[in-house]
Amino acid sequence: MRELQLIGPHRLEWRERPDPTLRGPRDAIVRPFIASRCDGDTLPIHRHVSRPMQAGLRLGLIDPIVAGICGNVPFRGPFGIGHECVAEVVALGGEVTGSAVGDIVIVPWAVSCGDCVECRRGLTAKCSTTSAGVLSAFGFGPASGPWGGMVADLLRIPFADHMLVKVPDGLDPLRVAAASDNLSDAWRTVVPMLEQRPGGSVLVLGGAAQSIGLYAAGLAVAQGAGVVDYVDHRTERLEIAEKLGATAHRVPKGKLRLSDLPGRSYDVAVEGTSTAAGIDVAIRSLTPGGHCNAAGYYLPPGTKVPIMHMYGNDATLRVGISHVRPILPALLDFIAREDFPAEVVTTRVADWDDAPDAYRERTTKLVLRRPRLGAA
Ligand SMILES: [Zn+2]
Ligand SMILES: [Zn+2]
């Protein structure tokens, strides 16, 4: 079967690998027919990161946990890339009861069992059954397991009754193309906090976490936030934020300053710039007791955090890998019920066969699609 593989910066190819088969009675085989590009995937595609990251790990300029996720040689191709998809079920092991062949499902980016201590606590991306090291996931290379990337003809899904979450009938799969990762990641940055502070004010610092920031802004509006300010330098993203009902504020490109912001305080701040300056500004913009959720990557081992300010203002900083599986039922139900237009964030829908070129494009959110089986 064919799998999209990252060969090196700006270079992707279809490569052959053996078809996955059912290895146990709890496995499923699924066929992705929609795949989207995670914000994080653009890093090794658009920049020569492998060598600088290897050096950074050796010199202690990058936190050692990065090696646990991506290996000591991060992002060295070829490896199967992609970890957001909507798929149809094509085969089931004998003990799988929750899915039927033909079901349309979301596959979470991290592989989890649903039954270990971590999974029961909702920390499915830290599942101790599936993870030998830091992660067990699709699309991050061999250090994160044998699962391959999601832009592939077929995927083997272990613990299928736990892993696969059915897309509600009538919900357009293109709308939930990013539910495997970025859309769910955005949900957790705003929705639980707005449940605690209904009608609260939300700040989103957009940038590196391109689609996560936009989904977060849109979800905050849809969840009834009183104010949603979206701050960014890029026109394409500012326009999408406005379409989703947020108030867009253009800032100069470069290091973010508190004086660049609209001058309000916020109950929730979403940091999507992946910078220490973004963390600092987001925390300093909070109301007393406010929440900052960092959705970016902060690679150095000593990213500065204004702890004394946090003490004085009773701020909470939440940083952590995204546990998608427990979020999916509520997210999918909300999108179906409220008609939430997540597809507004998609800036390019490309044909599946064109993945090697399309996946390199500099666009906010890329989605690939092909016909479903039998729908061709
Ligand atoms: Zn991701
Ligand atoms: Zn587990």
Short mmCIF file of C-alpha atoms and ligand atoms in Angstrom, two decimals:
data_model
loop_
_atom_site.label_atom_id
_atom_site.label_comp_id
_atom_site.label_asym_id
_atom_site.label_seq_id
_atom_site.Cartn_x
_atom_site.Cartn_y
_atom_site.Cartn_z
CA MET A 1 0.00 0.00 0.00
CA ARG A 2 0.93 3.64 -0.42
CA GLU A 3 1.97 5.94 2.41
CA LEU A 4 2.99 9.61 2.29
CA GLN A 5 6.50 9.87 3.65
CA LEU A 6 8.62 12.85 4.58
CA ILE A 7 11.99 12.37 2.91
CA GLY A 8 13.55 15.66 3.96
CA PRO A 9 12.74 19.38 4.10
CA HIS A 10 10.41 20.36 1.24
CA ARG A 11 10.44 16.76 0.00
CA LEU A 12 7.64 14.23 0.36
CA GLU A 13 6.91 11.10 -1.66
CA TRP A 14 4.48 8.23 -1.89
CA ARG A 15 6.32 5.11 -0.75
CA GLU A 16 5.17 1.52 -0.61
CA ARG A 17 4.88 -0.37 2.62
CA PRO A 18 3.21 -3.69 3.44
CA ASP A 19 -0.55 -3.61 3.97
CA PRO A 20 -1.39 -3.70 7.67
CA THR A 21 -3.29 -6.78 8.81
CA LEU A 22 -5.40 -7.64 11.85
CA ARG A 23 -2.97 -8.89 14.48
CA GLY A 24 -5.40 -9.50 17.29
CA PRO A 25 -9.14 -9.79 17.96
CA ARG A 26 -9.33 -6.19 19.23
CA ASP A 27 -7.74 -4.65 16.10
CA ALA A 28 -9.43 -2.83 13.26
CA ILE A 29 -8.23 -1.86 9.81
CA VAL A 30 -9.40 1.53 8.62
CA ARG A 31 -9.04 3.44 5.37
CA PRO A 32 -8.46 7.19 5.77
CA PHE A 33 -10.36 9.20 3.14
CA ILE A 34 -9.80 12.65 4.64
CA ALA A 35 -6.48 13.69 6.16
CA SER A 36 -5.35 17.09 7.32
CA ARG A 37 -2.00 18.55 8.17
CA CYS A 38 -1.27 19.24 11.83
CA ASP A 39 0.25 22.65 12.57
CA GLY A 40 3.32 20.88 13.97
CA ASP A 41 3.95 19.00 10.72
CA THR A 42 4.99 22.18 8.95
CA LEU A 43 8.12 22.40 11.13
CA PRO A 44 10.13 19.57 9.52
CA ILE A 45 8.62 20.25 6.08
CA HIS A 46 9.35 23.94 5.76
CA ARG A 47 12.58 24.16 7.73
CA HIS A 48 15.83 22.29 7.96
CA VAL A 49 15.29 21.25 11.55
CA SER A 50 16.81 17.78 11.81
CA ARG A 51 20.50 18.75 12.03
CA PRO A 52 19.98 21.87 14.23
CA MET A 53 17.77 19.78 16.53
CA GLN A 54 20.36 17.01 16.77
CA ALA A 55 22.98 19.61 17.69
CA GLY A 56 20.57 21.34 20.07
CA LEU A 57 19.90 18.06 21.88
CA ARG A 58 23.64 17.36 22.17
CA LEU A 59 24.41 20.86 23.46
CA GLY A 60 21.52 20.97 25.91
CA LEU A 61 19.74 23.77 24.02
CA ILE A 62 16.68 21.57 23.45
CA ASP A 63 14.94 19.73 26.24
CA PRO A 64 15.90 16.02 26.28
CA ILE A 65 12.25 14.92 26.23
CA VAL A 66 12.17 15.95 22.56
CA ALA A 67 14.48 13.00 21.83
CA GLY A 68 11.98 10.73 23.53
CA ILE A 69 9.26 11.91 21.16
CA CYS A 70 11.17 12.21 17.88
CA GLY A 71 14.32 10.16 18.58
CA ASN A 72 17.89 11.42 18.89
CA VAL A 73 17.75 12.20 15.20
CA PRO A 74 14.44 14.09 15.04
CA PHE A 75 12.47 14.21 11.82
CA ARG A 76 15.00 12.37 9.69
CA GLY A 77 13.23 10.90 6.69
CA PRO A 78 11.92 8.78 5.36
CA PHE A 79 9.00 8.24 7.70
CA GLY A 80 5.22 8.23 7.33
CA ILE A 81 3.88 11.67 8.19
CA GLY A 82 0.38 12.85 9.12
CA HIS A 83 -1.74 12.28 12.21
CA GLU A 84 -5.18 13.77 11.53
CA CYS A 85 -7.72 11.71 9.60
CA VAL A 86 -11.30 10.68 9.12
CA ALA A 87 -11.48 7.05 8.04
CA GLU A 88 -13.91 4.29 7.13
CA VAL A 89 -13.73 0.93 8.86
CA VAL A 90 -12.82 -1.88 6.45
CA ALA A 91 -12.06 -4.88 8.70
CA LEU A 92 -12.61 -5.82 12.34
CA GLY A 93 -11.14 -8.35 14.72
CA GLY A 94 -13.51 -10.85 16.30
CA GLU A 95 -13.82 -9.07 19.66
CA VAL A 96 -14.58 -5.58 18.32
CA THR A 97 -18.22 -4.78 19.04
CA GLY A 98 -18.40 -0.97 18.90
CA SER A 99 -17.79 -0.50 15.17
CA ALA A 100 -19.12 -1.97 11.95
CA VAL A 101 -17.50 -2.19 8.54
CA GLY A 102 -18.35 1.04 6.70
CA ASP A 103 -18.54 3.23 9.82
CA ILE A 104 -16.96 6.67 9.51
CA VAL A 105 -14.63 7.29 12.41
CA ILE A 106 -12.10 9.70 13.88
CA VAL A 107 -8.74 8.15 14.77
CA PRO A 108 -6.96 10.00 17.62
CA TRP A 109 -3.35 10.91 16.84
CA ALA A 110 -2.03 9.06 19.92
CA VAL A 111 -2.45 5.31 20.27
CA SER A 112 -3.98 4.30 23.61
CA CYS A 113 -5.55 1.28 25.30
CA GLY A 114 -8.37 2.90 27.29
CA ASP A 115 -7.71 0.69 30.28
CA CYS A 116 -4.39 1.54 31.98
CA VAL A 117 -4.04 3.95 34.90
CA GLU A 118 -3.15 6.87 32.62
CA CYS A 119 -6.00 6.21 30.18
CA ARG A 120 -8.50 5.98 33.03
CA ARG A 121 -7.29 9.36 34.23
CA GLY A 122 -7.93 10.77 30.76
CA LEU A 123 -4.23 10.97 29.90
CA THR A 124 -4.56 8.87 26.77
CA ALA A 125 -1.54 10.38 25.03
CA LYS A 126 0.50 9.00 27.93
CA CYS A 127 -0.97 5.47 27.75
CA SER A 128 1.40 3.12 29.53
CA THR A 129 0.23 0.06 27.58
CA THR A 130 1.06 1.34 24.12
CA SER A 131 3.96 3.67 24.86
CA ALA A 132 7.46 2.28 25.18
CA GLY A 133 9.01 5.74 25.47
CA VAL A 134 7.39 9.16 25.63
CA LEU A 135 4.68 8.65 23.04
CA SER A 136 2.87 6.12 20.93
CA ALA A 137 1.47 7.89 17.91
CA PHE A 138 0.84 8.01 14.20
CA GLY A 139 3.07 10.13 12.02
CA PHE A 140 6.05 10.99 14.25
CA GLY A 141 8.51 8.39 13.01
CA PRO A 142 9.74 5.14 14.52
CA ALA A 143 10.57 6.61 17.96
CA SER A 144 6.80 6.83 18.54
CA GLY A 145 5.99 3.30 17.44
CA PRO A 146 5.28 1.24 14.32
CA TRP A 147 1.96 2.89 13.41
CA GLY A 148 3.02 4.87 10.34
CA GLY A 149 1.50 8.11 9.08
CA MET A 150 -2.20 8.69 8.49
CA VAL A 151 -1.87 9.74 4.85
CA ALA A 152 -1.88 6.07 3.95
CA ASP A 153 -4.12 3.61 2.17
CA LEU A 154 -4.78 1.64 5.36
CA LEU A 155 -4.05 1.85 9.09
CA ARG A 156 -4.07 -0.82 11.78
CA ILE A 157 -5.84 0.38 14.92
CA PRO A 158 -5.27 -1.57 18.15
CA PHE A 159 -7.88 -1.40 20.96
CA ALA A 160 -10.40 -0.42 18.29
CA ASP A 161 -13.42 -0.30 20.61
CA HIS A 162 -11.64 2.37 22.62
CA MET A 163 -9.73 4.17 19.87
CA LEU A 164 -12.33 4.68 17.16
CA VAL A 165 -14.97 7.37 17.66
CA LYS A 166 -17.86 7.38 15.22
CA VAL A 167 -18.66 10.61 13.38
CA PRO A 168 -22.33 11.48 14.06
CA ASP A 169 -24.68 10.74 11.15
CA GLY A 170 -25.14 13.72 8.88
CA LEU A 171 -21.99 15.53 10.03
CA ASP A 172 -19.79 16.47 7.06
CA PRO A 173 -16.45 14.66 7.55
CA LEU A 174 -14.61 17.67 6.02
CA ARG A 175 -15.85 19.71 8.98
CA VAL A 176 -14.05 17.44 11.45
CA ALA A 177 -10.94 16.78 9.35
CA ALA A 178 -8.73 17.96 12.25
CA ALA A 179 -10.59 16.30 15.12
CA SER A 180 -7.77 13.74 15.53
CA ASP A 181 -5.54 16.48 16.89
CA ASN A 182 -5.71 20.26 16.30
CA LEU A 183 -9.48 20.74 16.66
CA SER A 184 -9.57 18.71 19.88
CA ASP A 185 -6.43 20.47 21.09
CA ALA A 186 -8.22 23.82 20.60
CA TRP A 187 -11.27 22.55 22.49
CA ARG A 188 -9.31 21.85 25.64
CA THR A 189 -7.69 25.32 25.59
CA VAL A 190 -10.99 27.19 25.91
CA VAL A 191 -14.06 25.04 26.59
CA PRO A 192 -13.38 23.71 30.13
CA MET A 193 -12.36 27.22 31.28
CA LEU A 194 -15.46 28.85 29.80
CA GLU A 195 -17.57 26.25 31.58
CA GLN A 196 -16.03 27.56 34.82
CA ARG A 197 -16.42 31.20 33.78
CA PRO A 198 -19.46 31.41 31.47
CA GLY A 199 -19.33 34.45 29.23
CA GLY A 200 -15.63 34.95 30.06
CA SER A 201 -13.17 36.87 27.94
CA VAL A 202 -10.68 35.04 25.73
CA LEU A 203 -7.42 36.09 24.10
CA VAL A 204 -5.83 33.98 21.37
CA LEU A 205 -2.25 34.65 20.30
CA GLY A 206 -2.11 33.13 16.84
CA GLY A 207 0.94 32.06 14.92
CA ALA A 208 2.87 28.80 14.93
CA ALA A 209 -0.11 26.79 16.19
CA GLN A 210 -1.96 28.13 13.15
CA SER A 211 -5.14 26.13 13.05
CA ILE A 212 -5.29 25.44 16.80
CA GLY A 213 -5.45 29.19 17.50
CA LEU A 214 -8.22 29.68 14.94
CA TYR A 215 -10.28 26.70 16.11
CA ALA A 216 -9.86 27.99 19.68
CA ALA A 217 -11.09 31.46 18.70
CA GLY A 218 -14.09 29.99 16.86
CA LEU A 219 -14.96 27.56 19.65
CA ALA A 220 -14.72 30.36 22.24
CA VAL A 221 -17.21 32.45 20.23
CA ALA A 222 -19.51 29.44 19.80
CA GLN A 223 -19.31 28.68 23.52
CA GLY A 224 -20.58 32.16 24.37
CA ALA A 225 -17.39 33.93 25.42
CA GLY A 226 -18.07 37.62 26.12
CA VAL A 227 -14.98 38.79 24.26
CA VAL A 228 -12.73 36.88 21.87
CA ASP A 229 -9.68 38.84 20.73
CA TYR A 230 -7.52 37.12 18.11
CA VAL A 231 -4.00 38.58 17.75
CA ASP A 232 -1.73 37.73 14.81
CA HIS A 233 0.43 39.27 12.10
CA ARG A 234 -0.77 37.19 9.14
CA THR A 235 -3.69 38.46 7.06
CA GLU A 236 -5.01 35.02 6.05
CA ARG A 237 -5.42 33.94 9.67
CA LEU A 238 -6.81 37.31 10.82
CA GLU A 239 -9.53 37.07 8.17
CA ILE A 240 -10.47 33.53 9.22
CA ALA A 241 -10.69 34.62 12.86
CA GLU A 242 -13.14 37.38 11.86
CA LYS A 243 -15.24 34.90 9.86
CA LEU A 244 -15.49 32.81 13.01
CA GLY A 245 -16.80 35.81 14.94
CA ALA A 246 -13.65 36.83 16.83
CA THR A 247 -12.27 40.38 16.86
CA ALA A 248 -9.02 40.36 14.91
CA HIS A 249 -6.08 42.54 15.96
CA ARG A 250 -3.08 42.85 13.70
CA VAL A 251 0.31 43.06 15.41
CA PRO A 252 3.76 43.57 13.87
CA LYS A 253 5.67 40.41 13.00
CA GLY A 254 8.38 39.67 15.54
CA LYS A 255 8.61 39.59 19.31
CA LEU A 256 5.21 40.17 20.85
CA ARG A 257 4.83 42.92 23.48
CA LEU A 258 2.07 43.46 26.01
CA SER A 259 1.53 46.93 24.53
CA ASP A 260 0.62 45.29 21.20
CA LEU A 261 -2.54 43.78 22.73
CA PRO A 262 -5.96 45.46 22.81
CA GLY A 263 -5.48 46.56 26.45
CA ARG A 264 -8.06 44.32 28.09
CA SER A 265 -7.68 41.55 30.67
CA TYR A 266 -8.77 38.01 29.92
CA ASP A 267 -10.14 35.04 31.80
CA VAL A 268 -8.50 32.70 29.31
CA ALA A 269 -5.42 33.24 27.13
CA VAL A 270 -4.40 30.76 24.44
CA GLU A 271 -0.70 30.95 23.54
CA GLY A 272 -0.17 29.81 19.96
CA THR A 273 2.98 31.64 18.93
CA SER A 274 5.36 28.99 20.33
CA THR A 275 7.51 31.75 21.85
CA ALA A 276 8.61 32.65 25.37
CA ALA A 277 7.44 36.22 24.67
CA GLY A 278 3.99 34.82 23.86
CA ILE A 279 3.88 32.95 27.18
CA ASP A 280 4.92 36.08 29.07
CA VAL A 281 2.39 38.34 27.35
CA ALA A 282 -0.42 35.81 27.64
CA ILE A 283 0.13 35.38 31.38
CA ARG A 284 0.41 39.12 32.03
CA SER A 285 -2.87 39.73 30.18
CA LEU A 286 -4.94 37.55 32.53
CA THR A 287 -7.64 38.63 34.99
CA PRO A 288 -7.09 37.49 38.61
CA GLY A 289 -7.31 33.70 38.69
CA GLY A 290 -7.11 33.51 34.89
CA HIS A 291 -5.91 30.58 32.83
CA CYS A 292 -3.18 30.55 30.19
CA ASN A 293 -3.10 27.50 27.94
CA ALA A 294 0.04 27.06 25.91
CA ALA A 295 -0.62 25.21 22.66
CA GLY A 296 2.77 25.64 21.01
CA TYR A 297 6.13 23.90 21.21
CA TYR A 298 8.74 25.41 23.57
CA LEU A 299 11.89 23.48 22.81
CA PRO A 300 14.60 25.01 25.07
CA PRO A 301 15.01 23.41 28.49
CA GLY A 302 14.59 26.77 30.30
CA THR A 303 11.74 28.76 28.75
CA LYS A 304 11.13 31.77 31.00
CA VAL A 305 7.82 31.98 32.84
CA PRO A 306 6.86 35.03 34.99
CA ILE A 307 6.26 33.04 38.15
CA MET A 308 6.11 36.03 40.54
CA HIS A 309 3.50 37.72 38.38
CA MET A 310 1.54 34.47 38.37
CA TYR A 311 1.73 34.35 42.17
CA GLY A 312 0.59 37.94 42.56
CA ASN A 313 -2.30 37.57 40.13
CA ASP A 314 -3.21 33.94 40.92
CA ALA A 315 -2.63 32.71 37.39
CA THR A 316 -2.61 29.15 36.11
CA LEU A 317 -0.41 28.05 33.22
CA ARG A 318 -1.45 24.83 31.56
CA VAL A 319 1.12 23.17 29.31
CA GLY A 320 0.77 19.63 28.13
CA ILE A 321 0.34 17.19 25.37
CA SER A 322 -3.17 16.91 24.01
CA HIS A 323 -5.33 13.99 25.17
CA VAL A 324 -7.76 13.79 22.31
CA ARG A 325 -9.66 10.58 22.89
CA PRO A 326 -11.64 11.67 25.99
CA ILE A 327 -12.60 14.96 24.29
CA LEU A 328 -13.91 13.53 21.01
CA PRO A 329 -17.48 12.52 21.99
CA ALA A 330 -18.33 15.97 23.42
CA LEU A 331 -16.54 17.78 20.60
CA LEU A 332 -18.28 15.86 17.81
CA ASP A 333 -21.64 16.17 19.53
CA PHE A 334 -21.15 19.95 19.93
CA ILE A 335 -20.16 20.43 16.30
CA ALA A 336 -23.14 18.41 15.07
CA ARG A 337 -25.62 20.08 17.42
CA GLU A 338 -24.42 23.68 17.08
CA ASP A 339 -23.47 23.48 13.41
CA PHE A 340 -19.99 24.78 14.26
CA PRO A 341 -18.24 25.67 10.96
CA ALA A 342 -14.77 24.26 11.68
CA GLU A 343 -14.14 23.99 7.93
CA VAL A 344 -13.79 27.80 7.77
CA VAL A 345 -10.22 27.23 9.01
CA THR A 346 -9.41 25.00 6.00
CA THR A 347 -7.59 27.10 3.41
CA ARG A 348 -6.91 24.36 0.88
CA VAL A 349 -8.64 21.09 0.01
CA ALA A 350 -6.39 19.02 -2.24
CA ASP A 351 -6.82 15.75 -4.04
CA TRP A 352 -5.37 12.80 -2.10
CA ASP A 353 -3.11 11.81 -5.00
CA ASP A 354 -1.50 15.25 -4.93
CA ALA A 355 -0.42 14.86 -1.30
CA PRO A 356 3.38 15.02 -1.90
CA ASP A 357 3.08 18.51 -3.38
CA ALA A 358 0.07 19.75 -1.45
CA TYR A 359 1.52 18.79 1.93
CA ARG A 360 4.43 21.20 1.36
CA GLU A 361 2.25 24.20 0.60
CA ARG A 362 2.44 27.24 2.84
CA THR A 363 -1.20 27.47 3.68
CA THR A 364 -2.94 27.72 7.04
CA LYS A 365 -4.78 24.40 6.99
CA LEU A 366 -4.41 21.77 4.32
CA VAL A 367 -6.97 18.98 3.95
CA LEU A 368 -6.58 16.01 1.59
CA ARG A 369 -9.51 13.99 0.40
CA ARG A 370 -10.45 11.07 -1.82
CA PRO A 371 -13.74 9.28 -2.48
CA ARG A 372 -14.99 6.77 0.03
CA LEU A 373 -15.00 3.12 -0.98
CA GLY A 374 -18.05 2.46 -3.08
CA ALA A 375 -18.65 6.17 -3.43
CA ALA A 376 -16.22 6.54 -6.31
ZN ZN B 1 -0.17 17.29 15.83
ZN ZN B 2 -3.70 3.07 28.24
#
